[in-house]
Short mmCIF file of C-alpha atoms (C1' of nucleotides) in Angstrom, two decimals:
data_model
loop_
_atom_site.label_atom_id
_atom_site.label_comp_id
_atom_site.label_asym_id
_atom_site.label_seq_id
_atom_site.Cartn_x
_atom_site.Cartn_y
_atom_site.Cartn_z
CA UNK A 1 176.94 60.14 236.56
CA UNK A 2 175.53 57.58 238.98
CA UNK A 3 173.07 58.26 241.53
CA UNK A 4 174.25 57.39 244.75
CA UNK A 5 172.75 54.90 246.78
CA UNK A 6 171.58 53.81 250.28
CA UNK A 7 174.86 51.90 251.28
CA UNK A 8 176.94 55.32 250.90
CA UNK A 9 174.73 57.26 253.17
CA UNK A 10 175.10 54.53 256.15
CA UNK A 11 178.41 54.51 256.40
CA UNK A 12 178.68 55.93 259.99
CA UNK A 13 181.86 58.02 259.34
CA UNK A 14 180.25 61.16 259.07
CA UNK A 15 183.22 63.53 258.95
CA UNK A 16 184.72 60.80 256.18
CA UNK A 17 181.40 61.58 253.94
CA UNK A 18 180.50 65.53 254.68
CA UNK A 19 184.39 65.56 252.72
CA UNK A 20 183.41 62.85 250.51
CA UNK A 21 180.05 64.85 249.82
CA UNK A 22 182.30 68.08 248.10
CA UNK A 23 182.29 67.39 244.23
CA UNK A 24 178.90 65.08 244.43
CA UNK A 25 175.74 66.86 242.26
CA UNK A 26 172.53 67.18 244.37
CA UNK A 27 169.76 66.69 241.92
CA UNK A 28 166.14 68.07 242.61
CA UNK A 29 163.07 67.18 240.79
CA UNK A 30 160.56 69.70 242.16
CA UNK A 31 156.79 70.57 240.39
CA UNK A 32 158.70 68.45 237.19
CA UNK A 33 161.92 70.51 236.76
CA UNK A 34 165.06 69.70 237.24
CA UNK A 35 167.63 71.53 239.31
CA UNK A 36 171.57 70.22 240.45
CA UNK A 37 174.51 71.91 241.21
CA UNK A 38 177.55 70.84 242.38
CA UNK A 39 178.25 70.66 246.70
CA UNK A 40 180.93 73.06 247.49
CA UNK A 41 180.32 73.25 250.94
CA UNK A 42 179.17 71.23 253.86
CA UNK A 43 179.19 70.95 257.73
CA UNK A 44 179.12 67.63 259.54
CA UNK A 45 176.94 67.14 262.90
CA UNK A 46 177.91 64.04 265.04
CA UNK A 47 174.87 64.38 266.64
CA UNK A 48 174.79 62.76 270.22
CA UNK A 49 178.26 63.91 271.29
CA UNK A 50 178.24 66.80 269.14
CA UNK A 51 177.18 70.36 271.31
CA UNK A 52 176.45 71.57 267.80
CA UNK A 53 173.78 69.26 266.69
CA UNK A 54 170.11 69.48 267.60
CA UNK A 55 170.43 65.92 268.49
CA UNK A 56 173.26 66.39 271.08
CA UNK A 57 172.64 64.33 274.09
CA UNK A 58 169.79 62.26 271.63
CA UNK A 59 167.76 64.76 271.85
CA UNK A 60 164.57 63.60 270.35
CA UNK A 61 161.89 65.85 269.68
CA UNK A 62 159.44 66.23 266.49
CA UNK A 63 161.93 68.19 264.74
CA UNK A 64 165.30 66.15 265.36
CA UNK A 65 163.22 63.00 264.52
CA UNK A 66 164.30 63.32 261.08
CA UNK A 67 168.00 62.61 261.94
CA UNK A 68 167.16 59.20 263.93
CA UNK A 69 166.08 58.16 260.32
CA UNK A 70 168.40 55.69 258.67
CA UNK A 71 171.31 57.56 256.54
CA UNK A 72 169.81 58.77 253.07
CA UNK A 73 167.06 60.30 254.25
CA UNK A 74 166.40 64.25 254.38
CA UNK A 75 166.47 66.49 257.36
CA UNK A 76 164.65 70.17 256.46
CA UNK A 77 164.03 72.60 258.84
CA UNK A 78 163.43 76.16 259.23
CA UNK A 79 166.26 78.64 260.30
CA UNK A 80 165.36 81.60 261.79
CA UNK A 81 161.54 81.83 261.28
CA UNK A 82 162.42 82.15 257.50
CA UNK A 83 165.19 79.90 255.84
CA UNK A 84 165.04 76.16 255.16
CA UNK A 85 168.35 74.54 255.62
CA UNK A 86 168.66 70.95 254.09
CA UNK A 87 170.98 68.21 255.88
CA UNK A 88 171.44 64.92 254.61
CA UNK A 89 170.90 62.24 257.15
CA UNK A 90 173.54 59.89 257.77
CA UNK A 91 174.48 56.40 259.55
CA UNK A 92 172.85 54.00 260.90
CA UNK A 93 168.99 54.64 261.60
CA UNK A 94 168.97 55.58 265.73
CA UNK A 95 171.96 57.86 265.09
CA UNK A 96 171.06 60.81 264.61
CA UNK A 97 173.71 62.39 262.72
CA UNK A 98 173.66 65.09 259.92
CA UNK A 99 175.23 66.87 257.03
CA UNK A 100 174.42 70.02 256.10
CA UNK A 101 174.54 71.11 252.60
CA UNK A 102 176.12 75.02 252.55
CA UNK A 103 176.49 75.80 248.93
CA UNK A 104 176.84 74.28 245.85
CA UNK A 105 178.35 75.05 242.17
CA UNK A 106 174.73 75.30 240.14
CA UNK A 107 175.00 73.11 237.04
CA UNK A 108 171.42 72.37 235.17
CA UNK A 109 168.22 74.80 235.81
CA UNK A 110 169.85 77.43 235.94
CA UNK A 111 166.72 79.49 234.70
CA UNK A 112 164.60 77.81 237.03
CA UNK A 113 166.73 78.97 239.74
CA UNK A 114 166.72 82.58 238.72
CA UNK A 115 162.66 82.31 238.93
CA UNK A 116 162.66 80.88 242.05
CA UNK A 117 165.26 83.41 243.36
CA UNK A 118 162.59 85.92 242.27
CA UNK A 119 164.39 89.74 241.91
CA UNK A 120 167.51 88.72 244.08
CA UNK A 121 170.83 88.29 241.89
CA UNK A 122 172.67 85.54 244.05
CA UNK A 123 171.69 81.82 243.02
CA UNK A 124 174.60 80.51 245.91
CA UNK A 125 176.20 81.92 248.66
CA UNK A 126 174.86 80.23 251.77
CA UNK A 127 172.65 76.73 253.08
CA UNK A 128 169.22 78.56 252.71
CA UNK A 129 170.36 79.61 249.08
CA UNK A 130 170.48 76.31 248.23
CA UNK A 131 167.41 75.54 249.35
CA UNK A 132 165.75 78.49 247.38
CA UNK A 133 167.54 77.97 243.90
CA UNK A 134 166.59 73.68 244.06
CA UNK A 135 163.06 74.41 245.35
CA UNK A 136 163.35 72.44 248.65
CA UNK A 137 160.98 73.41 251.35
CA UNK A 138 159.61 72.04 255.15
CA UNK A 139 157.24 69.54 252.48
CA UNK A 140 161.20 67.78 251.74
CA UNK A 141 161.70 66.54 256.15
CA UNK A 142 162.37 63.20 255.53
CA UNK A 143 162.13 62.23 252.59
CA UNK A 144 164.09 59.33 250.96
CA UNK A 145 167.69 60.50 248.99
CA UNK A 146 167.34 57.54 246.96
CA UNK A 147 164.07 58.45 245.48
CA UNK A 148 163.31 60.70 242.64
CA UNK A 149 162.75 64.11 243.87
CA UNK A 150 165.58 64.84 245.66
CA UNK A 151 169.02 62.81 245.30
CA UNK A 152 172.56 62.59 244.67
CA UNK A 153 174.72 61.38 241.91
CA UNK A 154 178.21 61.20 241.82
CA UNK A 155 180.36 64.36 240.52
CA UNK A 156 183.68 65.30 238.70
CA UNK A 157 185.35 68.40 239.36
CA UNK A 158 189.24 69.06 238.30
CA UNK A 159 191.53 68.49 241.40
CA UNK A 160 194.25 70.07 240.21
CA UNK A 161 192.05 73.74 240.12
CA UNK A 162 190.26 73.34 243.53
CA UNK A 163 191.53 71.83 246.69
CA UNK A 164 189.15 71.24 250.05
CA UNK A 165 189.54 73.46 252.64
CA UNK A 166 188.62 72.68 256.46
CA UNK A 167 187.32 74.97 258.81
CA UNK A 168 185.16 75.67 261.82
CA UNK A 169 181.44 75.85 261.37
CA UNK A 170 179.42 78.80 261.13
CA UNK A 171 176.64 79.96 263.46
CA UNK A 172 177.39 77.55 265.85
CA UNK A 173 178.81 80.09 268.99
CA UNK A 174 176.18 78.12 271.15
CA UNK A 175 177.98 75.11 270.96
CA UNK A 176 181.03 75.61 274.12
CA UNK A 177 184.18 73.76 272.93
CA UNK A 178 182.40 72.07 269.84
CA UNK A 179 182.36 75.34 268.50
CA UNK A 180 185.72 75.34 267.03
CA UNK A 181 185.47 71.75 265.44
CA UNK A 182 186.79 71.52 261.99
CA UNK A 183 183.88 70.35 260.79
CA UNK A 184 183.52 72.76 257.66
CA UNK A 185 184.93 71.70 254.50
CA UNK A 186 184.59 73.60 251.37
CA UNK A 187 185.89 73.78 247.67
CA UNK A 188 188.07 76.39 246.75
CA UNK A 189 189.79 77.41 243.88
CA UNK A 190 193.78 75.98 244.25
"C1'" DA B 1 149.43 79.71 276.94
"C1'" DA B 2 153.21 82.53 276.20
"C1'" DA B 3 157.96 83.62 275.77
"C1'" DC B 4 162.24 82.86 273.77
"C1'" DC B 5 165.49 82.02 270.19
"C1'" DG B 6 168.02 80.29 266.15
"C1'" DA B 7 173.18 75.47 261.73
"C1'" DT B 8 170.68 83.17 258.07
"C1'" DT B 9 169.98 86.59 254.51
"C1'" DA B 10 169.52 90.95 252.26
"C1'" DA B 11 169.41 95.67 252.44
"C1'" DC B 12 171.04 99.14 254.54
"C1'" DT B 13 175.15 102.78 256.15
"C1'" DG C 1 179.72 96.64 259.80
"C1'" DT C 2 174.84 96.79 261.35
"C1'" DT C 3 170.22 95.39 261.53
"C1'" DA C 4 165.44 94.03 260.49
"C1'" DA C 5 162.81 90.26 258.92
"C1'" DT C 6 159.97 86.22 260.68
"C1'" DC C 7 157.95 81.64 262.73
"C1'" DG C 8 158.19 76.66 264.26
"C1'" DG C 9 160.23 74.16 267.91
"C1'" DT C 10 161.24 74.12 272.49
"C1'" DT C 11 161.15 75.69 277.02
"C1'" DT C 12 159.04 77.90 280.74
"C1'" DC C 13 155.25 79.64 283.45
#
DNA sequence: AAACCGATTAACT
DNA sequence: GTTAATCGGTTTC
């Protein structure tokens, strides 16, 4: 597998690459162990135009700054007073758009996931999941994709068993007449 | 300085 | 299906 690398996260299509995201492995290297799984879900946020995203309207504050970052960087924040969501940043830097990463297919540290999960049985099953069973955390805002703690590689999954699916996004009611953007996609079984 | 609220989850009934 | 948990960012006073 290849890891990918700066040039695919700038591309400014960011609908083209929260699809083209399904099937890539995100890779974590947290406290020295290694955790990936493969993405099986994602939401794109277009970020200026987009009611959805914390950055509609370029809305810059000390949270959103993470999304003005050029594309391949990380944007972590916390949900809720309790759940850290991970996006990947994407574009050009100064546009502040966003993927979010909803679930993924767990393929190595497995155990490691179970431990971090503590007593709860579900490794996957929803964006602050994710964050739980890879070990990222608020300390992740920003950081660089291309580096070696938390990154991407290239994926293979069998296209003939799963097809991508494209839906609205969740949690996003707030959002007037963006909220029923197709903006979803997901991996399911064919 | 204080209030308000959310790109959710898990444990209930 | 319902609901409590929980806190940083943002808005409002």
């Amino acid at each position: 597998m290849t890891k990918l690398s700066r040039s695919f996260f700038v591309n400014p299509k960011t609908l083209f690459l929260a699809e083209d995201l399904i099937g890539k492995v995100l890779c974590t290297r947290v406290n020295g162990i290694f955790t990936s799984g493969i993405i099986s879900e994602t939401e794109a946020y277009l970020g200026a135009t987009d009611q959805a995203s914390h950055a509609f309207g370029n809305k810059l504050t000390k949270r959103t700054s993470s999304m003005f970052l050029e594309g391949g960087h990380a944007y972590v924040y916390l949900c809720y007073g309790l759940h850290y969501l991970f996006n990947v940043v994407t574009g050009p830097a100064g546009n502040p758009q966003a993927i979010l990463i909803r679930d993924i297919i767990p393929l190595d540290g497995i155990e490691e996931m179970k431990l971090r999960r503590g007593n709860l049985k579900r490794l996957t099953g929803g964006p602050a999941i994710v964050s739980n069973s890879l070990g990222i955390n608020l300390s992740h805002d920003k950081i660089n994709l291309t580096g070696n703690t938390i990154w991407l590689e290239t994926g293979n999954y069998d296209k003939k068993m799963f097809q991508i699916v494209n839906t609205a996004r969740i949690g996003v009611n707030y959002a007037g007449s963006d909220a029923i953007l197709p903006y979803r996609f997901l991996l399911q079984a064919r």
